[in-house]
Short mmCIF file of N, CA and C in Angstrom, two decimals:
data_model
loop_
_atom_site.label_atom_id
_atom_site.label_comp_id
_atom_site.label_asym_id
_atom_site.label_seq_id
_atom_site.Cartn_x
_atom_site.Cartn_y
_atom_site.Cartn_z
N VAL W 294 0.87 -1.17 0.00
CA VAL W 294 0.00 0.00 0.00
C VAL W 294 0.91 1.22 0.00
N THR W 295 0.73 2.08 -0.99
CA THR W 295 1.62 3.23 -1.16
C THR W 295 0.94 4.29 -2.01
N LYS W 296 1.53 5.47 -2.04
CA LYS W 296 1.08 6.47 -3.00
C LYS W 296 1.69 6.12 -4.35
N ALA W 297 1.23 6.77 -5.39
CA ALA W 297 1.61 6.39 -6.75
C ALA W 297 2.92 7.01 -7.20
N GLY W 298 3.93 6.95 -6.36
CA GLY W 298 5.25 7.45 -6.74
C GLY W 298 5.92 6.49 -7.71
N PRO W 299 6.59 7.02 -8.73
CA PRO W 299 7.17 6.15 -9.75
C PRO W 299 8.27 5.23 -9.21
N GLY W 300 9.06 5.70 -8.27
CA GLY W 300 10.12 4.86 -7.71
C GLY W 300 9.55 3.65 -6.98
N THR W 301 8.53 3.89 -6.17
CA THR W 301 7.92 2.80 -5.41
C THR W 301 7.24 1.80 -6.33
N ILE W 302 6.56 2.29 -7.35
CA ILE W 302 5.91 1.39 -8.31
C ILE W 302 6.95 0.56 -9.04
N ALA W 303 8.04 1.19 -9.45
CA ALA W 303 9.11 0.45 -10.13
C ALA W 303 9.71 -0.60 -9.21
N GLU W 304 10.00 -0.22 -7.97
CA GLU W 304 10.60 -1.18 -7.03
C GLU W 304 9.66 -2.35 -6.76
N ALA W 305 8.38 -2.08 -6.56
CA ALA W 305 7.42 -3.15 -6.30
C ALA W 305 7.31 -4.08 -7.51
N SER W 306 7.24 -3.51 -8.69
CA SER W 306 7.10 -4.36 -9.88
C SER W 306 8.36 -5.17 -10.15
N ILE W 307 9.52 -4.62 -9.88
CA ILE W 307 10.77 -5.35 -10.11
C ILE W 307 10.80 -6.63 -9.28
N VAL W 308 10.23 -6.59 -8.08
CA VAL W 308 10.21 -7.79 -7.23
C VAL W 308 8.87 -8.52 -7.30
N GLY W 309 7.99 -8.13 -8.23
CA GLY W 309 6.76 -8.85 -8.48
C GLY W 309 5.66 -8.65 -7.45
N LEU W 310 5.62 -7.49 -6.82
CA LEU W 310 4.59 -7.23 -5.81
C LEU W 310 3.39 -6.49 -6.37
N PRO W 311 2.19 -7.03 -6.18
CA PRO W 311 1.00 -6.26 -6.50
C PRO W 311 1.00 -4.97 -5.68
N THR W 312 0.39 -3.93 -6.21
CA THR W 312 0.49 -2.61 -5.60
C THR W 312 -0.88 -1.98 -5.38
N MET W 313 -1.18 -1.66 -4.13
CA MET W 313 -2.41 -0.94 -3.79
C MET W 313 -2.05 0.52 -3.62
N LEU W 314 -2.55 1.35 -4.51
CA LEU W 314 -2.25 2.77 -4.46
C LEU W 314 -3.30 3.49 -3.62
N SER W 315 -2.84 4.39 -2.75
CA SER W 315 -3.75 5.08 -1.84
C SER W 315 -3.75 6.59 -2.04
N GLY W 316 -2.97 7.08 -2.97
CA GLY W 316 -2.91 8.51 -3.23
C GLY W 316 -1.90 8.81 -4.32
N PHE W 317 -1.88 10.05 -4.75
CA PHE W 317 -0.92 10.48 -5.76
C PHE W 317 -0.79 11.99 -5.73
N LEU W 318 0.34 12.50 -6.17
CA LEU W 318 0.51 13.94 -6.32
C LEU W 318 -0.17 14.36 -7.62
N PRO W 319 -1.05 15.35 -7.56
CA PRO W 319 -1.72 15.79 -8.79
C PRO W 319 -0.69 16.19 -9.85
N GLY W 320 -0.99 15.84 -11.06
CA GLY W 320 -0.07 16.17 -12.16
C GLY W 320 0.94 15.07 -12.36
N GLN W 321 2.06 15.17 -11.66
CA GLN W 321 3.19 14.29 -11.94
C GLN W 321 2.94 12.82 -11.64
N GLU W 322 2.08 12.46 -10.70
CA GLU W 322 1.85 11.06 -10.38
C GLU W 322 0.48 10.55 -10.82
N ALA W 323 -0.36 11.43 -11.30
CA ALA W 323 -1.73 11.03 -11.65
C ALA W 323 -1.76 9.92 -12.69
N GLY W 324 -0.90 9.96 -13.66
CA GLY W 324 -0.86 8.94 -14.71
C GLY W 324 -0.40 7.58 -14.24
N ASN W 325 0.22 7.54 -13.07
CA ASN W 325 0.70 6.25 -12.55
C ASN W 325 -0.44 5.36 -12.09
N VAL W 326 -1.56 5.96 -11.69
CA VAL W 326 -2.71 5.17 -11.22
C VAL W 326 -3.26 4.31 -12.35
N PRO W 327 -3.65 4.89 -13.49
CA PRO W 327 -4.14 4.03 -14.57
C PRO W 327 -3.06 3.10 -15.12
N TYR W 328 -1.80 3.51 -15.03
CA TYR W 328 -0.70 2.65 -15.48
C TYR W 328 -0.70 1.33 -14.70
N VAL W 329 -0.79 1.41 -13.39
CA VAL W 329 -0.79 0.22 -12.54
C VAL W 329 -2.06 -0.60 -12.75
N ILE W 330 -3.20 0.07 -12.77
CA ILE W 330 -4.48 -0.64 -12.93
C ILE W 330 -4.54 -1.32 -14.30
N ASN W 331 -4.21 -0.59 -15.36
CA ASN W 331 -4.29 -1.16 -16.71
C ASN W 331 -3.28 -2.27 -16.94
N ALA W 332 -2.15 -2.22 -16.24
CA ALA W 332 -1.15 -3.29 -16.35
C ALA W 332 -1.58 -4.52 -15.57
N GLY W 333 -2.60 -4.39 -14.72
CA GLY W 333 -3.16 -5.53 -14.03
C GLY W 333 -2.47 -5.97 -12.76
N PHE W 334 -1.64 -5.08 -12.18
CA PHE W 334 -0.96 -5.51 -10.96
C PHE W 334 -1.28 -4.62 -9.76
N GLY W 335 -2.41 -3.92 -9.82
CA GLY W 335 -2.77 -3.11 -8.67
C GLY W 335 -4.11 -2.44 -8.81
N ASP W 336 -4.43 -1.67 -7.79
CA ASP W 336 -5.70 -0.96 -7.75
C ASP W 336 -5.48 0.35 -6.99
N PHE W 337 -6.53 1.17 -6.93
CA PHE W 337 -6.43 2.47 -6.28
C PHE W 337 -7.68 2.76 -5.46
N SER W 338 -7.48 3.30 -4.28
CA SER W 338 -8.56 3.84 -3.47
C SER W 338 -7.95 4.74 -2.41
N LYS W 339 -8.69 5.79 -2.07
CA LYS W 339 -8.29 6.65 -0.96
C LYS W 339 -9.00 6.24 0.33
N GLU W 340 -9.95 5.31 0.22
CA GLU W 340 -10.77 4.90 1.36
C GLU W 340 -10.11 3.75 2.12
N PRO W 341 -9.73 3.97 3.38
CA PRO W 341 -9.06 2.91 4.15
C PRO W 341 -9.81 1.58 4.18
N LYS W 342 -11.13 1.63 4.29
CA LYS W 342 -11.91 0.39 4.34
C LYS W 342 -11.78 -0.38 3.02
N LYS W 343 -11.90 0.33 1.91
CA LYS W 343 -11.77 -0.34 0.60
C LYS W 343 -10.35 -0.85 0.39
N ILE W 344 -9.36 -0.09 0.83
CA ILE W 344 -7.97 -0.54 0.72
C ILE W 344 -7.81 -1.87 1.46
N GLY W 345 -8.28 -1.91 2.70
CA GLY W 345 -8.18 -3.13 3.49
C GLY W 345 -8.91 -4.30 2.86
N GLU W 346 -10.11 -4.05 2.37
CA GLU W 346 -10.89 -5.12 1.74
C GLU W 346 -10.20 -5.63 0.47
N THR W 347 -9.66 -4.72 -0.30
CA THR W 347 -9.00 -5.10 -1.55
C THR W 347 -7.76 -5.94 -1.27
N VAL W 348 -6.92 -5.48 -0.36
CA VAL W 348 -5.69 -6.22 -0.03
C VAL W 348 -6.04 -7.57 0.60
N ALA W 349 -7.03 -7.60 1.47
CA ALA W 349 -7.45 -8.87 2.08
C ALA W 349 -7.93 -9.84 1.00
N HIS W 350 -8.67 -9.33 0.02
CA HIS W 350 -9.13 -10.19 -1.08
C HIS W 350 -7.93 -10.75 -1.85
N TRP W 351 -6.97 -9.89 -2.16
CA TRP W 351 -5.78 -10.37 -2.87
C TRP W 351 -5.10 -11.49 -2.10
N LEU W 352 -4.93 -11.27 -0.80
CA LEU W 352 -4.20 -12.24 0.02
C LEU W 352 -4.97 -13.54 0.22
N SER W 353 -6.28 -13.50 0.04
CA SER W 353 -7.07 -14.71 0.24
C SER W 353 -7.41 -15.42 -1.08
N THR W 354 -6.97 -14.86 -2.19
CA THR W 354 -7.26 -15.43 -3.49
C THR W 354 -5.94 -15.73 -4.20
N GLU W 355 -5.43 -16.93 -3.97
CA GLU W 355 -4.08 -17.27 -4.45
C GLU W 355 -3.93 -17.11 -5.95
N ASP W 356 -4.91 -17.55 -6.73
CA ASP W 356 -4.80 -17.43 -8.19
C ASP W 356 -4.71 -15.98 -8.63
N ALA W 357 -5.53 -15.12 -8.04
CA ALA W 357 -5.50 -13.70 -8.40
C ALA W 357 -4.17 -13.07 -8.00
N LEU W 358 -3.70 -13.41 -6.81
CA LEU W 358 -2.42 -12.87 -6.33
C LEU W 358 -1.26 -13.33 -7.22
N THR W 359 -1.29 -14.59 -7.62
CA THR W 359 -0.25 -15.12 -8.51
C THR W 359 -0.26 -14.41 -9.85
N GLU W 360 -1.46 -14.19 -10.39
CA GLU W 360 -1.56 -13.50 -11.69
C GLU W 360 -1.11 -12.04 -11.59
N MET W 361 -1.49 -11.37 -10.52
CA MET W 361 -1.04 -9.98 -10.34
C MET W 361 0.47 -9.91 -10.18
N SER W 362 1.03 -10.87 -9.47
CA SER W 362 2.48 -10.92 -9.29
C SER W 362 3.18 -11.14 -10.63
N ARG W 363 2.61 -12.02 -11.46
CA ARG W 363 3.19 -12.27 -12.78
C ARG W 363 3.16 -11.00 -13.63
N LYS W 364 2.05 -10.29 -13.58
CA LYS W 364 1.94 -9.05 -14.35
C LYS W 364 2.89 -7.98 -13.83
N ALA W 365 3.03 -7.90 -12.51
CA ALA W 365 3.98 -6.94 -11.92
C ALA W 365 5.39 -7.26 -12.38
N THR W 366 5.73 -8.55 -12.40
CA THR W 366 7.07 -8.97 -12.81
C THR W 366 7.34 -8.60 -14.26
N GLU W 367 6.33 -8.76 -15.13
CA GLU W 367 6.50 -8.36 -16.54
C GLU W 367 6.85 -6.88 -16.64
N VAL W 368 6.11 -6.06 -15.92
CA VAL W 368 6.39 -4.62 -15.92
C VAL W 368 7.75 -4.35 -15.29
N GLY W 369 8.04 -5.06 -14.22
CA GLY W 369 9.30 -4.88 -13.51
C GLY W 369 10.52 -5.15 -14.36
N ARG W 370 10.42 -6.10 -15.27
CA ARG W 370 11.55 -6.37 -16.17
C ARG W 370 11.89 -5.13 -17.00
N ARG W 371 10.84 -4.43 -17.44
CA ARG W 371 11.08 -3.20 -18.21
C ARG W 371 11.76 -2.14 -17.34
N HIS W 372 11.27 -2.00 -16.09
CA HIS W 372 11.88 -1.02 -15.18
C HIS W 372 13.33 -1.38 -14.87
N ALA W 373 13.59 -2.65 -14.68
CA ALA W 373 14.96 -3.08 -14.37
C ALA W 373 15.90 -2.78 -15.53
N ARG W 374 15.44 -3.04 -16.75
CA ARG W 374 16.27 -2.72 -17.93
C ARG W 374 16.54 -1.22 -18.01
N ALA W 375 15.49 -0.43 -17.81
CA ALA W 375 15.63 1.03 -17.89
C ALA W 375 16.57 1.52 -16.80
N THR W 376 16.45 0.96 -15.60
CA THR W 376 17.33 1.36 -14.49
C THR W 376 18.78 1.07 -14.84
N LYS W 377 19.03 -0.11 -15.40
CA LYS W 377 20.40 -0.47 -15.78
C LYS W 377 20.92 0.47 -16.86
N GLU W 378 20.09 0.79 -17.85
CA GLU W 378 20.51 1.70 -18.91
C GLU W 378 20.85 3.08 -18.35
N ILE W 379 20.06 3.55 -17.42
CA ILE W 379 20.33 4.85 -16.79
C ILE W 379 21.65 4.81 -16.03
N ALA W 380 21.88 3.73 -15.27
CA ALA W 380 23.13 3.60 -14.52
C ALA W 380 24.34 3.55 -15.44
N VAL W 381 24.23 2.84 -16.54
CA VAL W 381 25.34 2.75 -17.51
C VAL W 381 25.59 4.13 -18.10
N GLU W 382 24.54 4.84 -18.43
CA GLU W 382 24.70 6.19 -19.01
C GLU W 382 25.37 7.13 -18.02
N ILE W 383 24.94 7.10 -16.77
CA ILE W 383 25.56 7.94 -15.74
C ILE W 383 27.02 7.58 -15.56
N ALA W 384 27.32 6.29 -15.51
CA ALA W 384 28.70 5.84 -15.35
C ALA W 384 29.57 6.32 -16.51
N SER W 385 29.02 6.33 -17.71
CA SER W 385 29.79 6.78 -18.86
C SER W 385 30.12 8.26 -18.77
N LEU W 386 29.29 9.03 -18.11
CA LEU W 386 29.55 10.46 -17.94
C LEU W 386 30.65 10.71 -16.91
N LEU W 387 30.84 9.75 -16.01
CA LEU W 387 31.82 9.93 -14.95
C LEU W 387 33.21 9.46 -15.32
N THR W 388 33.33 8.77 -16.44
CA THR W 388 34.65 8.26 -16.84
C THR W 388 35.26 9.06 -17.94
#
């Protein structure tokens, strides 16, 4: 459960974690909500009760949790590649 920050979403997806989004910064993070939902590895709510119910459902439904984890991992592979490319580019600037 987190706000829709790009770093947190990338980190969660890299390790295959479904993501429950509970908020976002208007403008810069707003697009991350549909990104996670449309990719199939998370959901969004600002309501604590709905957040709890959603996460409890995920944890009690092994097939759904497995599928969300698989989808997160697919997205995470892209983030991991991009992270490596950024690190290589930065390293090249330092040498």
